[in-house]
Amino acid sequence: MAGIWVFAETVDGTPAPVVLELLTKARSLGETTAIALGPSASKAVQTLGKYGAKKVYVHEDAAFRDILATPAVDLLARLIENHQPDLVIFGMTYDGRDVASRLSARLSTALIANATDVVKKDAGWAIITPVFGGTLLVTTVPRAKAPTLVLIRPKAVAAEPAASASAPQVETLTDPVESGKPVARVLRR
């Protein structure tokens, strides 16, 4: 089992606040790996380790910042095929939703959105999602092939540093990034 992966969105090398929340949750579920993509992503490694990532995949190509979702989906699909994680967690952000939904379609696997919690259930996962304005909680146990993809709401988990944090193992990726395809690009921020 390859454990729990967290899509670690970064901005100029700083993890988004939701990423620290996701790592806090992920480490309670199993061995945690973070995937940090984009320019200066390696600057986030120490913080990701502090919050529980045991391993961090880093790829610093500018395409991850300038092209919407496609390069991230391509890279994640290859990594998932090679390492077969059990669960991949994304923050319920614009980029997280974009990447997770495309990845779900590419892998033909389950994607549960708007979750507030994930727990182990038998040999799989139970994902808790509020409905009807939070008046009812629905528990979903996906039966699709692994990995299950989950989008977790920001602020659903309080971010807390790991009690026994250590420097994570870092794997710097240099896979070529396809940026010549006609795709949506970020023109201005």
mmCIF file of C-alpha atoms in Angstrom:
data_model
loop_
_atom_site.group_PDB
_atom_site.id
_atom_site.type_symbol
_atom_site.label_atom_id
_atom_site.label_comp_id
_atom_site.label_asym_id
_atom_site.label_seq_id
_atom_site.Cartn_x
_atom_site.Cartn_y
_atom_site.Cartn_z
ATOM 1 C CA MET A 1 0.000 0.000 0.000
ATOM 2 C CA ALA A 2 1.326 3.397 -0.997
ATOM 3 C CA GLY A 3 -0.696 5.307 1.593
ATOM 4 C CA ILE A 4 -2.328 8.706 1.537
ATOM 5 C CA TRP A 5 -1.352 11.444 -0.912
ATOM 6 C CA VAL A 6 -2.044 15.146 -0.545
ATOM 7 C CA PHE A 7 -2.088 17.529 -3.516
ATOM 8 C CA ALA A 8 -0.058 20.356 -1.973
ATOM 9 C CA GLU A 9 -0.978 23.615 -3.677
ATOM 10 C CA THR A 10 1.746 26.211 -3.235
ATOM 11 C CA VAL A 11 2.098 29.886 -4.103
ATOM 12 C CA ASP A 12 5.701 31.024 -4.517
ATOM 13 C CA GLY A 13 6.881 28.148 -2.331
ATOM 14 C CA THR A 14 4.343 28.633 0.461
ATOM 15 C CA PRO A 15 1.710 25.925 0.970
ATOM 16 C CA ALA A 16 -1.901 27.076 0.860
ATOM 17 C CA PRO A 17 -3.475 26.983 4.358
ATOM 18 C CA VAL A 18 -5.817 24.156 3.317
ATOM 19 C CA VAL A 19 -2.782 21.967 2.530
ATOM 20 C CA LEU A 20 -1.680 22.045 6.175
ATOM 21 C CA GLU A 21 -5.205 21.021 7.194
ATOM 22 C CA LEU A 22 -5.146 18.167 4.658
ATOM 23 C CA LEU A 23 -1.774 16.926 5.934
ATOM 24 C CA THR A 24 -3.103 16.965 9.505
ATOM 25 C CA LYS A 25 -5.996 14.731 8.414
ATOM 26 C CA ALA A 26 -3.912 12.536 6.111
ATOM 27 C CA ARG A 27 -1.336 11.601 8.735
ATOM 28 C CA SER A 28 -4.132 10.270 10.956
ATOM 29 C CA LEU A 29 -5.102 7.887 8.134
ATOM 30 C CA GLY A 30 -1.716 6.471 7.147
ATOM 31 C CA GLU A 31 1.700 7.107 5.636
ATOM 32 C CA THR A 32 1.484 10.563 4.048
ATOM 33 C CA THR A 33 3.020 11.817 0.820
ATOM 34 C CA ALA A 34 2.675 15.354 -0.554
ATOM 35 C CA ILE A 35 2.919 16.428 -4.193
ATOM 36 C CA ALA A 36 4.112 20.027 -4.606
ATOM 37 C CA LEU A 37 4.145 21.437 -8.131
ATOM 38 C CA GLY A 38 5.204 24.773 -9.586
ATOM 39 C CA PRO A 39 8.045 27.270 -9.380
ATOM 40 C CA SER A 40 9.678 27.387 -5.930
ATOM 41 C CA ALA A 41 7.698 24.336 -4.748
ATOM 42 C CA SER A 42 10.843 22.983 -3.069
ATOM 43 C CA LYS A 43 10.661 25.874 -0.575
ATOM 44 C CA ALA A 44 7.518 24.227 0.854
ATOM 45 C CA VAL A 45 9.199 20.903 1.703
ATOM 46 C CA GLN A 46 10.176 21.796 5.279
ATOM 47 C CA THR A 47 6.661 23.032 6.122
ATOM 48 C CA LEU A 48 5.049 19.982 4.503
ATOM 49 C CA GLY A 49 7.286 17.737 6.616
ATOM 50 C CA LYS A 50 6.451 19.704 9.764
ATOM 51 C CA TYR A 51 2.757 18.902 9.190
ATOM 52 C CA GLY A 52 3.292 15.193 8.584
ATOM 53 C CA ALA A 53 4.471 14.497 5.030
ATOM 54 C CA LYS A 54 6.951 11.614 5.124
ATOM 55 C CA LYS A 55 7.726 11.981 1.428
ATOM 56 C CA VAL A 56 7.359 14.929 -0.934
ATOM 57 C CA TYR A 57 7.362 14.812 -4.717
ATOM 58 C CA VAL A 58 8.502 18.163 -6.122
ATOM 59 C CA HIS A 59 8.370 19.403 -9.718
ATOM 60 C CA GLU A 60 9.189 23.064 -10.310
ATOM 61 C CA ASP A 61 8.288 23.582 -13.961
ATOM 62 C CA ALA A 62 6.579 26.936 -14.648
ATOM 63 C CA ALA A 63 3.876 25.123 -16.640
ATOM 64 C CA PHE A 64 2.249 24.085 -13.353
ATOM 65 C CA ARG A 65 1.652 27.769 -12.625
ATOM 66 C CA ASP A 66 0.848 28.990 -16.129
ATOM 67 C CA ILE A 67 -1.330 26.212 -17.578
ATOM 68 C CA LEU A 68 -4.588 25.272 -15.916
ATOM 69 C CA ALA A 69 -4.733 21.693 -14.583
ATOM 70 C CA THR A 70 -3.506 19.684 -17.607
ATOM 71 C CA PRO A 71 0.184 19.325 -16.642
ATOM 72 C CA ALA A 72 -0.717 18.484 -13.036
ATOM 73 C CA VAL A 73 -3.224 15.844 -14.157
ATOM 74 C CA ASP A 74 -0.687 14.316 -16.560
ATOM 75 C CA LEU A 75 1.979 14.083 -13.852
ATOM 76 C CA LEU A 76 -0.378 12.841 -11.122
ATOM 77 C CA ALA A 77 -1.799 10.158 -13.418
ATOM 78 C CA ARG A 78 1.727 8.852 -14.122
ATOM 79 C CA LEU A 79 2.692 8.911 -10.434
ATOM 80 C CA ILE A 80 -0.523 7.168 -9.392
ATOM 81 C CA GLU A 81 -0.064 4.482 -12.032
ATOM 82 C CA ASN A 82 3.501 3.837 -10.811
ATOM 83 C CA HIS A 83 2.938 4.011 -7.030
ATOM 84 C CA GLN A 84 -0.779 3.217 -6.549
ATOM 85 C CA PRO A 85 -1.773 5.252 -3.483
ATOM 86 C CA ASP A 86 -4.927 4.268 -1.618
ATOM 87 C CA LEU A 87 -6.357 7.771 -1.259
ATOM 88 C CA VAL A 88 -5.577 11.171 -2.809
ATOM 89 C CA ILE A 89 -6.815 14.250 -0.959
ATOM 90 C CA PHE A 90 -7.299 17.687 -2.521
ATOM 91 C CA GLY A 91 -8.390 20.988 -1.005
ATOM 92 C CA MET A 92 -11.787 22.217 -2.169
ATOM 93 C CA THR A 93 -10.214 25.180 -3.995
ATOM 94 C CA TYR A 94 -10.539 26.298 -7.616
ATOM 95 C CA ASP A 95 -7.313 24.538 -8.601
ATOM 96 C CA GLY A 96 -8.013 21.508 -6.420
ATOM 97 C CA ARG A 97 -11.456 20.984 -7.962
ATOM 98 C CA ASP A 98 -10.099 21.451 -11.478
ATOM 99 C CA VAL A 99 -7.249 18.961 -11.062
ATOM 100 C CA ALA A 100 -9.250 16.396 -9.054
ATOM 101 C CA SER A 101 -12.184 16.279 -11.465
ATOM 102 C CA ARG A 102 -9.969 15.869 -14.511
ATOM 103 C CA LEU A 103 -7.883 13.241 -12.726
ATOM 104 C CA SER A 104 -11.027 11.332 -11.742
ATOM 105 C CA ALA A 105 -12.120 11.214 -15.374
ATOM 106 C CA ARG A 106 -8.642 10.207 -16.541
ATOM 107 C CA LEU A 107 -8.368 7.368 -14.000
ATOM 108 C CA SER A 108 -12.046 6.322 -14.110
ATOM 109 C CA THR A 109 -12.203 6.365 -10.337
ATOM 110 C CA ALA A 110 -14.419 7.866 -7.645
ATOM 111 C CA LEU A 111 -14.251 11.529 -6.660
ATOM 112 C CA ILE A 112 -16.148 12.693 -3.587
ATOM 113 C CA ALA A 113 -16.403 16.481 -3.260
ATOM 114 C CA ASN A 114 -17.244 18.837 -0.399
ATOM 115 C CA ALA A 115 -16.130 16.377 2.289
ATOM 116 C CA THR A 116 -15.610 17.361 5.903
ATOM 117 C CA ASP A 117 -14.063 14.089 7.078
ATOM 118 C CA VAL A 118 -12.546 10.822 5.876
ATOM 119 C CA VAL A 119 -12.256 7.696 8.022
ATOM 120 C CA LYS A 120 -11.019 4.170 7.410
ATOM 121 C CA LYS A 121 -13.836 1.702 6.834
ATOM 122 C CA ASP A 122 -13.029 -1.997 6.398
ATOM 123 C CA ALA A 123 -10.650 -2.128 3.420
ATOM 124 C CA GLY A 124 -11.667 1.293 2.089
ATOM 125 C CA TRP A 125 -12.785 4.749 3.082
ATOM 126 C CA ALA A 126 -15.902 6.389 4.428
ATOM 127 C CA ILE A 127 -16.247 10.009 3.362
ATOM 128 C CA ILE A 128 -18.531 12.316 5.336
ATOM 129 C CA THR A 129 -20.241 15.103 3.393
ATOM 130 C CA PRO A 130 -22.782 17.634 4.663
ATOM 131 C CA VAL A 131 -25.965 18.178 2.636
ATOM 132 C CA PHE A 132 -29.016 20.452 2.962
ATOM 133 C CA GLY A 133 -27.001 23.318 4.395
ATOM 134 C CA GLY A 134 -25.216 21.061 6.844
ATOM 135 C CA THR A 135 -28.393 19.762 8.490
ATOM 136 C CA LEU A 136 -27.651 16.204 7.388
ATOM 137 C CA LEU A 137 -24.379 14.286 7.078
ATOM 138 C CA VAL A 138 -24.039 11.671 4.355
ATOM 139 C CA THR A 139 -21.462 8.886 4.616
ATOM 140 C CA THR A 140 -20.258 7.587 1.266
ATOM 141 C CA VAL A 141 -18.206 4.413 0.886
ATOM 142 C CA PRO A 142 -16.923 4.374 -2.714
ATOM 143 C CA ARG A 143 -16.622 1.003 -4.415
ATOM 144 C CA ALA A 144 -14.566 2.249 -7.372
ATOM 145 C CA LYS A 145 -11.013 1.128 -8.030
ATOM 146 C CA ALA A 146 -8.246 2.760 -6.008
ATOM 147 C CA PRO A 147 -7.305 5.439 -5.472
ATOM 148 C CA THR A 148 -10.326 7.238 -4.106
ATOM 149 C CA LEU A 149 -10.089 10.982 -4.732
ATOM 150 C CA VAL A 150 -11.539 13.328 -2.102
ATOM 151 C CA LEU A 151 -12.006 17.097 -2.097
ATOM 152 C CA ILE A 152 -12.054 18.339 1.507
ATOM 153 C CA ARG A 153 -13.514 21.700 2.496
ATOM 154 C CA PRO A 154 -11.149 24.328 3.872
ATOM 155 C CA LYS A 155 -11.446 24.673 7.677
ATOM 156 C CA ALA A 156 -12.921 21.153 8.023
ATOM 157 C CA VAL A 157 -9.783 20.126 9.948
ATOM 158 C CA ALA A 158 -7.660 22.266 12.258
ATOM 159 C CA ALA A 159 -4.071 22.388 11.001
ATOM 160 C CA GLU A 160 -1.660 21.112 13.648
ATOM 161 C CA PRO A 161 2.052 20.353 13.292
ATOM 162 C CA ALA A 162 2.949 16.688 13.722
ATOM 163 C CA ALA A 163 4.208 15.777 17.197
ATOM 164 C CA SER A 164 7.171 13.832 15.836
ATOM 165 C CA ALA A 165 7.868 15.625 12.569
ATOM 166 C CA SER A 166 11.072 14.894 10.716
ATOM 167 C CA ALA A 167 12.552 16.025 7.440
ATOM 168 C CA PRO A 168 10.638 14.285 4.652
ATOM 169 C CA GLN A 169 12.234 12.246 1.916
ATOM 170 C CA VAL A 170 12.255 14.467 -1.189
ATOM 171 C CA GLU A 171 11.994 13.188 -4.739
ATOM 172 C CA THR A 172 12.603 15.888 -7.304
ATOM 173 C CA LEU A 173 10.818 15.086 -10.545
ATOM 174 C CA THR A 174 12.121 16.225 -13.888
ATOM 175 C CA ASP A 175 9.600 14.566 -16.201
ATOM 176 C CA PRO A 176 9.116 16.691 -19.298
ATOM 177 C CA VAL A 177 5.968 18.790 -19.074
ATOM 178 C CA GLU A 178 3.866 18.993 -22.229
ATOM 179 C CA SER A 179 3.047 22.649 -22.722
ATOM 180 C CA GLY A 180 2.575 22.802 -26.474
ATOM 181 C CA LYS A 181 -1.020 21.547 -26.561
ATOM 182 C CA PRO A 182 -3.739 24.146 -26.991
ATOM 183 C CA VAL A 183 -4.963 24.586 -23.424
ATOM 184 C CA ALA A 184 -6.310 27.288 -21.142
ATOM 185 C CA ARG A 185 -3.507 29.448 -19.757
ATOM 186 C CA VAL A 186 -3.255 31.958 -16.944
ATOM 187 C CA LEU A 187 -2.631 35.338 -18.552
ATOM 188 C CA ARG A 188 -2.661 37.604 -15.529
ATOM 189 C CA ARG A 189 -2.852 37.386 -11.728
#
